[in-house]
Coordinates of C-alpha atoms in Angstrom, one line a residue:
M1 CA -21.4 -6.9 15.3
D2 CA -18.7 -5.8 12.9
T3 CA -18.4 -2.4 12.4
A4 CA -16.5 -0.1 10.9
P5 CA -15.7 3.8 12.3
S6 CA -14.2 6.5 10.5
A7 CA -11.7 7.3 13.8
Q8 CA -9.7 10.7 13.2
P9 CA -9.1 11.5 16.4
V10 CA -7.0 14.7 16.6
P11 CA -4.3 15.0 19.1
T12 CA -5.0 17.2 22.2
T13 CA -1.3 18.7 21.8
A14 CA -0.2 19.4 17.3
P15 CA 3.5 18.3 17.0
P16 CA 5.2 21.1 15.4
A17 CA 5.7 21.1 11.9
P18 CA 9.4 20.2 11.6
N19 CA 9.1 17.1 13.3
R20 CA 6.3 16.2 10.8
R21 CA 8.4 16.4 7.9
R22 CA 10.7 14.4 9.3
V23 CA 8.5 12.2 10.7
A24 CA 6.7 11.7 7.2
T25 CA 10.4 11.6 5.4
A26 CA 11.6 8.9 7.6
A27 CA 8.0 7.0 6.8
A28 CA 8.5 7.6 3.0
L29 CA 12.2 6.6 3.0
A30 CA 11.4 3.2 5.1
S31 CA 8.7 2.6 2.8
A32 CA 11.1 2.8 -0.8
V33 CA 14.5 0.6 0.7
E34 CA 12.0 -2.0 2.5
W35 CA 10.0 -2.1 -1.1
Y36 CA 13.1 -1.8 -2.8
D37 CA 14.3 -5.3 -1.4
Y38 CA 11.1 -7.0 -1.7
F39 CA 10.8 -6.2 -5.2
V40 CA 14.3 -7.0 -6.3
F41 CA 13.3 -10.5 -5.8
G42 CA 10.0 -10.2 -7.7
I43 CA 12.6 -9.0 -10.9
A44 CA 15.2 -11.7 -10.7
A45 CA 12.6 -14.1 -10.3
A46 CA 11.2 -13.3 -13.9
L47 CA 14.9 -13.4 -15.2
V48 CA 17.5 -15.6 -13.5
L49 CA 16.4 -17.2 -10.3
G50 CA 15.0 -20.3 -11.5
D51 CA 17.6 -21.6 -13.3
L52 CA 20.0 -21.1 -10.5
Y53 CA 17.4 -22.7 -7.7
F54 CA 15.0 -24.5 -9.7
P55 CA 16.5 -26.3 -12.7
A56 CA 13.6 -27.9 -14.0
G57 CA 12.8 -29.6 -17.5
S58 CA 11.3 -26.2 -19.5
P59 CA 11.8 -22.7 -19.1
A60 CA 8.0 -22.0 -17.8
A61 CA 8.4 -24.7 -15.1
G62 CA 11.8 -23.0 -13.7
V63 CA 9.9 -19.4 -13.9
M64 CA 6.8 -20.8 -12.6
A65 CA 8.9 -22.5 -9.6
A66 CA 10.7 -19.1 -8.4
F67 CA 7.1 -17.3 -8.8
A68 CA 5.9 -19.5 -6.4
T69 CA 9.1 -18.5 -4.4
F70 CA 8.1 -15.5 -5.0
A71 CA 4.1 -15.8 -3.2
V72 CA 5.3 -17.1 -0.4
G73 CA 6.8 -13.9 1.1
F74 CA 2.8 -12.9 0.7
L75 CA 1.8 -15.8 2.6
A76 CA 4.2 -14.9 5.3
R77 CA 3.1 -11.0 4.9
P78 CA -0.4 -11.4 7.5
L79 CA 1.9 -12.8 9.8
G80 CA 4.3 -9.9 9.6
G81 CA 1.0 -7.6 10.2
I82 CA -0.8 -9.3 12.7
V83 CA 2.7 -9.8 15.2
A84 CA 3.8 -6.3 14.1
G85 CA -0.3 -5.4 14.6
Q86 CA -0.2 -6.5 18.4
L87 CA 2.9 -5.3 19.6
G88 CA 1.8 -1.7 17.4
D89 CA -1.2 -0.7 18.9
K90 CA 0.7 -1.9 22.5
K91 CA 4.1 -1.0 22.1
G92 CA 4.0 1.6 19.7
R93 CA 4.3 1.9 15.6
K94 CA 8.4 2.9 15.6
P95 CA 9.7 0.0 17.4
M96 CA 8.1 -2.1 15.1
L97 CA 9.1 -0.7 12.1
V98 CA 12.8 -0.7 13.3
L99 CA 12.3 -4.2 14.0
A100 CA 10.9 -4.6 10.3
L101 CA 13.3 -2.9 8.8
T102 CA 16.2 -5.0 10.1
L103 CA 14.8 -8.0 9.3
M104 CA 14.2 -6.9 5.6
G105 CA 18.0 -5.7 5.3
L106 CA 19.3 -9.2 7.1
A107 CA 17.1 -11.7 4.4
T108 CA 17.8 -9.2 1.3
T109 CA 21.5 -9.5 1.6
G110 CA 21.2 -13.4 2.9
I111 CA 19.4 -13.8 -0.8
G112 CA 22.4 -12.1 -1.7
L113 CA 24.5 -13.8 -1.0
L114 CA 23.1 -17.3 -1.1
P115 CA 24.6 -20.0 -3.2
T116 CA 23.0 -21.6 -6.0
Y117 CA 22.1 -24.9 -6.7
D118 CA 24.6 -26.2 -8.5
T119 CA 27.1 -25.5 -5.5
I120 CA 24.8 -26.8 -2.4
G121 CA 22.2 -28.7 -4.2
V122 CA 18.4 -28.9 -2.5
A123 CA 19.6 -25.9 0.1
A124 CA 20.0 -24.3 -2.5
P125 CA 16.1 -23.6 -2.8
I126 CA 15.2 -24.2 0.6
L127 CA 17.3 -21.8 2.0
L128 CA 15.7 -19.3 -0.5
V129 CA 12.1 -20.1 0.6
L130 CA 13.2 -19.2 3.7
L131 CA 14.6 -16.0 3.2
R132 CA 11.7 -15.3 1.5
I133 CA 9.3 -16.0 4.5
A134 CA 11.4 -13.5 6.3
Q135 CA 11.0 -10.8 3.4
G136 CA 7.2 -11.2 4.1
V137 CA 6.9 -10.8 7.9
A138 CA 9.2 -8.0 7.5
V139 CA 7.1 -6.5 4.5
G140 CA 4.1 -7.0 6.2
A141 CA 4.6 -5.6 9.6
Q142 CA 6.4 -2.6 7.7
W143 CA 3.7 -1.5 5.8
G144 CA 1.6 -0.4 8.8
G145 CA 4.6 1.4 10.4
A146 CA 5.5 3.4 8.3
M147 CA 1.4 4.1 7.3
L148 CA 0.4 4.6 11.3
L149 CA 3.7 7.2 11.5
A150 CA 3.0 9.5 8.3
T151 CA -1.1 9.2 8.7
E152 CA -0.8 10.0 13.0
Y153 CA 0.9 12.7 12.4
A154 CA -0.8 14.3 9.9
P155 CA -2.7 17.9 10.3
E156 CA -6.0 18.3 10.2
G157 CA -7.6 18.1 6.8
K158 CA -4.2 16.1 5.1
R159 CA -4.7 12.5 6.2
G160 CA -4.9 11.4 2.5
V161 CA -1.1 13.7 1.2
Y162 CA 0.7 12.3 4.4
G163 CA -0.2 8.9 3.9
S164 CA 0.8 8.8 0.1
V165 CA 4.6 9.6 0.9
V166 CA 4.3 6.5 2.2
Q167 CA 2.5 4.9 -0.6
L168 CA 5.2 6.5 -3.5
G169 CA 7.8 4.0 -2.0
V170 CA 6.3 1.4 -4.0
P171 CA 6.6 3.3 -6.7
I172 CA 10.7 4.3 -5.7
G173 CA 11.5 0.9 -4.5
V174 CA 10.3 -0.2 -8.1
V175 CA 12.0 2.8 -10.0
T176 CA 15.5 2.0 -8.0
A177 CA 15.2 -1.7 -8.0
N178 CA 14.6 -2.0 -12.0
S179 CA 17.9 1.0 -12.2
V180 CA 20.0 -1.4 -10.3
F181 CA 19.1 -4.8 -12.3
L182 CA 19.3 -1.9 -15.8
L183 CA 23.0 -0.6 -13.9
A184 CA 24.0 -4.4 -12.9
G185 CA 22.9 -5.7 -17.0
A186 CA 25.0 -3.1 -18.6
L187 CA 27.9 -3.1 -16.8
T188 CA 28.4 -7.5 -17.1
S189 CA 27.9 -9.6 -19.9
E190 CA 25.4 -11.8 -19.9
S191 CA 27.1 -14.7 -18.5
A192 CA 28.8 -12.7 -15.5
F193 CA 24.6 -11.4 -14.8
E194 CA 24.1 -14.9 -14.5
A195 CA 27.0 -16.0 -12.5
W196 CA 27.1 -12.7 -9.6
G197 CA 25.8 -9.6 -11.3
W198 CA 22.3 -10.4 -10.4
R199 CA 23.3 -10.1 -6.6
V200 CA 24.1 -6.9 -6.7
P201 CA 21.0 -5.2 -5.8
F202 CA 20.6 -8.0 -3.2
L203 CA 23.2 -6.8 -1.6
V204 CA 22.4 -3.1 -1.3
G205 CA 19.7 -4.0 1.1
L206 CA 22.5 -3.7 3.9
L207 CA 21.5 0.8 3.5
V208 CA 18.3 -0.3 5.4
L209 CA 19.9 -0.9 8.0
G210 CA 21.0 2.4 8.5
L211 CA 18.1 4.0 8.0
A212 CA 16.1 1.9 11.3
W213 CA 18.9 3.0 13.6
Y214 CA 18.0 6.8 12.1
I215 CA 14.4 5.6 12.9
H216 CA 15.3 4.6 16.1
T217 CA 17.4 7.4 17.2
R218 CA 15.5 10.4 15.5
V219 CA 11.9 10.1 15.4
E220 CA 9.5 10.4 18.1
E221 CA 6.6 7.8 18.8
T222 CA 2.9 9.1 17.1
P223 CA 1.1 11.3 18.8
E224 CA -2.2 9.2 18.5
F225 CA -0.4 5.9 20.0
R226 CA 0.3 8.1 22.9
E227 CA -3.3 9.5 23.1
A228 CA -4.4 5.8 23.0
E229 CA -1.8 4.8 25.7
R230 CA -2.7 6.6 27.8
A231 CA -6.5 5.9 27.4
L232 CA -5.5 2.3 27.7
A233 CA -3.6 3.2 30.7
E234 CA -6.8 4.3 32.5
K235 CA -8.9 1.1 31.9
E236 CA -8.7 -1.4 34.4
H237 CA -6.3 -4.5 33.6
T238 CA -9.6 -6.9 33.3
E239 CA -10.7 -4.5 30.9
R240 CA -8.1 -5.0 28.5
T241 CA -8.5 -7.1 25.3
S242 CA -5.6 -8.0 22.8
P243 CA -6.1 -5.7 19.3
L244 CA -6.3 -8.6 17.5
R245 CA -9.1 -10.3 19.1
A246 CA -11.2 -6.8 19.3
I247 CA -10.3 -7.6 15.6
L248 CA -12.0 -10.5 15.1
R249 CA -14.7 -10.1 17.5
G250 CA -15.7 -6.5 16.1
H251 CA -14.5 -5.5 13.1
L252 CA -13.6 -9.0 10.9
G253 CA -15.9 -8.3 8.3
T254 CA -13.8 -4.4 7.6
V255 CA -10.8 -6.3 7.8
L256 CA -11.9 -8.9 5.0
L257 CA -13.5 -5.6 2.9
A258 CA -10.7 -3.7 2.9
G259 CA -9.0 -6.7 1.5
G260 CA -11.1 -7.3 -1.3
S261 CA -11.4 -3.8 -2.0
F262 CA -7.5 -3.9 -2.9
A263 CA -6.7 -7.0 -4.0
V264 CA -7.1 -6.1 -7.2
N265 CA -4.5 -3.5 -7.0
T266 CA -1.9 -5.2 -5.9
A267 CA -2.9 -8.0 -8.4
T268 CA -2.1 -6.5 -11.5
F269 CA 0.5 -4.5 -10.2
Y270 CA 2.9 -7.3 -9.9
I271 CA 1.2 -8.4 -12.9
L272 CA 2.8 -5.3 -14.5
I273 CA 6.2 -5.2 -12.8
T274 CA 7.0 -8.7 -12.8
G275 CA 4.7 -11.3 -14.8
V276 CA 4.5 -9.1 -17.8
L277 CA 8.5 -8.9 -17.7
D278 CA 8.5 -12.6 -17.3
Y279 CA 5.9 -13.3 -20.5
T280 CA 7.7 -10.0 -22.8
T281 CA 10.6 -11.8 -22.4
R282 CA 10.2 -15.2 -22.5
E283 CA 7.2 -15.3 -24.5
L284 CA 7.4 -13.0 -26.9
D285 CA 11.3 -12.4 -27.1
M286 CA 11.7 -8.4 -26.3
E287 CA 15.1 -7.2 -24.9
R288 CA 15.2 -7.4 -21.3
G289 CA 17.0 -3.9 -21.1
P290 CA 14.1 -1.6 -23.1
V291 CA 11.7 -3.7 -20.8
L292 CA 12.9 -2.5 -17.3
A293 CA 13.3 0.7 -19.2
V294 CA 9.4 1.0 -20.0
S295 CA 8.6 -0.1 -16.3
L296 CA 11.4 2.5 -14.6
C297 CA 9.5 4.9 -16.8
V298 CA 6.1 3.8 -16.0
S299 CA 6.9 3.9 -12.4
L300 CA 7.6 7.9 -12.7
T301 CA 4.3 8.7 -13.3
Q302 CA 3.5 7.0 -10.1
L303 CA 5.5 10.0 -8.2
V304 CA 2.9 12.5 -9.2
L305 CA -0.6 10.6 -9.5
I306 CA -0.2 8.9 -6.1
P307 CA -0.1 12.3 -3.8
A308 CA -2.1 14.5 -6.3
S309 CA -5.5 11.5 -6.2
A310 CA -4.6 11.1 -2.4
A311 CA -4.6 15.5 -2.3
L312 CA -8.3 15.2 -4.0
S313 CA -9.4 12.8 -1.7
D314 CA -8.7 15.1 1.1
R315 CA -11.2 17.3 -0.7
I316 CA -13.6 15.4 -2.3
G317 CA -13.3 11.9 -0.2
R318 CA -11.7 8.6 -0.3
I319 CA -14.1 6.5 -2.0
R320 CA -15.3 8.4 -4.7
I321 CA -11.1 8.0 -5.9
Y322 CA -10.8 5.0 -4.8
A323 CA -13.9 3.3 -6.5
L324 CA -12.6 5.5 -10.1
G325 CA -9.4 3.5 -9.7
A326 CA -11.2 0.4 -9.6
V327 CA -13.2 0.8 -12.4
G328 CA -10.4 2.2 -14.6
I329 CA -8.1 -1.1 -14.0
A330 CA -11.6 -3.1 -15.2
L331 CA -12.5 -1.0 -18.1
W332 CA -8.3 -1.1 -19.3
A333 CA -7.7 -5.0 -18.4
V334 CA -8.5 -6.1 -22.0
P335 CA -7.3 -3.4 -24.6
M336 CA -4.0 -3.5 -22.1
F337 CA -2.9 -6.9 -22.9
L338 CA -3.9 -6.6 -26.9
L339 CA -1.2 -3.3 -27.0
I340 CA 1.4 -6.0 -24.8
D341 CA 0.6 -8.9 -27.1
T342 CA 1.5 -6.9 -30.5
G343 CA 5.5 -7.0 -29.0
S344 CA 6.3 -3.5 -30.2
L345 CA 8.1 -1.3 -27.0
L346 CA 6.1 1.6 -27.4
W347 CA 2.5 -0.3 -27.5
L348 CA 3.8 -2.0 -24.6
A349 CA 4.6 1.5 -22.5
V350 CA 1.4 2.7 -23.7
G351 CA -0.5 0.4 -22.3
T352 CA 1.4 -0.1 -19.2
F353 CA 1.4 3.5 -18.6
V354 CA -2.5 3.9 -18.5
A355 CA -3.2 1.0 -16.3
S356 CA -0.4 2.6 -13.6
C357 CA -2.8 5.6 -13.7
F358 CA -5.4 3.3 -12.8
L359 CA -3.3 1.7 -10.0
S360 CA -1.7 5.3 -8.9
I361 CA -5.5 7.1 -8.3
M362 CA -6.7 4.1 -6.3
Y363 CA -3.3 4.0 -4.7
G364 CA -2.9 7.4 -3.1
P365 CA -6.2 7.5 -1.3
Q366 CA -5.5 3.7 0.1
A367 CA -3.3 4.4 3.0
A368 CA -5.6 7.2 4.9
L369 CA -8.7 5.2 3.9
F370 CA -7.5 2.3 5.8
A371 CA -6.5 4.4 8.4
E372 CA -9.5 5.5 8.8
L373 CA -11.4 2.2 9.4
F374 CA -10.1 2.1 13.0
T375 CA -9.5 3.3 16.2
P376 CA -6.2 4.1 17.3
E377 CA -6.3 1.3 19.3
M378 CA -6.4 -0.8 17.1
R379 CA -5.2 0.4 13.8
Y380 CA -2.3 -0.8 13.6
T381 CA -3.7 -4.8 13.4
G382 CA -6.7 -4.1 11.4
A383 CA -5.1 -1.7 8.5
S384 CA -2.3 -4.0 8.2
L385 CA -4.4 -7.2 7.9
G386 CA -6.9 -5.8 5.8
Y387 CA -4.0 -4.4 3.4
Q388 CA -1.6 -8.2 3.5
I389 CA -5.7 -10.3 3.0
A390 CA -4.8 -7.8 -0.4
A391 CA -1.4 -9.0 -1.0
V392 CA -2.1 -13.2 -0.6
G393 CA -4.9 -13.2 -2.4
G394 CA -4.0 -10.6 -5.4
G395 CA -0.2 -9.8 -5.2
G396 CA 1.2 -13.1 -4.3
L397 CA -0.3 -15.2 -6.7
A398 CA -0.8 -12.7 -9.7
P399 CA 2.6 -13.7 -11.3
F400 CA 2.1 -17.6 -11.1
M401 CA -1.6 -17.0 -11.7
M402 CA -0.5 -14.9 -15.1
V403 CA 1.8 -17.8 -16.0
L404 CA -0.1 -20.6 -15.0
L405 CA -3.3 -19.4 -17.2
L406 CA -1.1 -18.6 -20.3
E407 CA 0.1 -22.1 -20.9
A408 CA -3.6 -23.3 -20.0
T409 CA -5.1 -21.5 -22.2
G410 CA -2.4 -19.6 -24.6
T411 CA -3.9 -16.6 -25.2
S412 CA -3.5 -13.3 -23.1
M413 CA -7.1 -13.0 -22.3
A414 CA -6.8 -15.0 -19.5
V415 CA -4.9 -12.7 -17.5
S416 CA -7.3 -10.3 -18.5
G417 CA -10.3 -12.2 -17.6
Y418 CA -8.6 -12.5 -13.7
I419 CA -7.9 -9.0 -13.4
I420 CA -11.7 -8.1 -14.1
A421 CA -12.9 -10.6 -11.7
L422 CA -11.0 -9.0 -9.2
S423 CA -11.9 -5.7 -10.1
L424 CA -15.6 -6.9 -9.5
I425 CA -15.0 -8.1 -6.1
A426 CA -13.1 -4.7 -5.5
L427 CA -15.9 -2.7 -6.6
A428 CA -18.8 -4.9 -4.4
S429 CA -16.7 -4.8 -1.0
I430 CA -16.3 -0.5 -2.1
K431 CA -20.4 -0.3 -2.2
V432 CA -20.1 -2.0 1.1
L433 CA -17.6 -0.3 3.0
A434 CA -19.9 3.3 1.5
D435 CA -22.5 2.1 2.5
R436 CA -21.7 1.2 6.2
A437 CA -19.6 4.9 6.5
R438 CA -23.0 6.7 5.5
S439 CA -25.0 4.3 8.1
H440 CA -22.4 5.9 10.4
R441 CA -22.8 9.4 9.5
S442 CA -26.7 9.3 9.5

């Protein structure tokens, strides 16, 4: 029978405050650099990868091929979540986070050094896809480790705030990725940018290896994992089961509901940072630099809204804040594209800013909410699977679906309809999770 336990065990010995702050900072940095490495691919896919690695008869076909490669990374994310979840629930959160960071740094650097189609032919797109798969595995493994390092070190009543420092890695990653691309574009000519300037943001990925070493040497395992590890050690070997088997047998419904509740957030997010970038520059003839600048500024607002919504969720409940964000996304889907379609930079900023506010309201409490759906011995696996299912069903396909819908219908209202449909799925999933939470309390 599927259940959704509200699991918030308190460690027998609270870690000292300086240790909590060091761990929270390390988790936030790990999330930021990992997402930076992941996002630079999306920006490059919208700007240059189609022409360089997928030469085709039309610009739209090349962009769709690049976005399909972008989506492949999402398909690999559940694999990273499953493998790291299994090992992370058995061996610890920290080792899996270090491994994920190392893999991401190597894969991102490899993309920055990869020859183009004109140089090595068909091997270029094949290698690009393989490196993108490695990025997907890495980010699928990373989120659960960073999120649990933060939330399982959180003092009582502040799990939402501590979880939000990991969520901040997303806007920090977007801001940094956009900034580096803007700088590369400003310092190079158009031809130099397409020849080598776009590679610079990928080569910055080498810095992640230094952070991996810091976490390996300076960060301790979480108290809740150590407690769960001791409890499991007391059981007979025959009583133990793998975290994945436990999830599939007793909590699969919870995982699917978590994924269904979050798909609209990740889909809308990737539409904003990659799909809209392609749409505005290719279809609306807007300048690349100003559009990137708008994306950067909008992402900066999330640095305030994400922790604010997380802190509010610690006071009035995760579900209420989470559902409010989902409702807002649904209501804003049509007005957002009506504003974008004007081709005005000002209205583009307004449309994406309001959407970003609703995304932040939903994203802030998400880490703590997912952590609380599962007990510590299966938390890495369960929370990671829920998140990565949403990433595949929402984020991975969203930019590709946006181009496909625009080509098929000729109107951005089709993209709005896609967002609204995912919002309805999210609200239905949230309602079931809320009903279960009430039944467990009663």
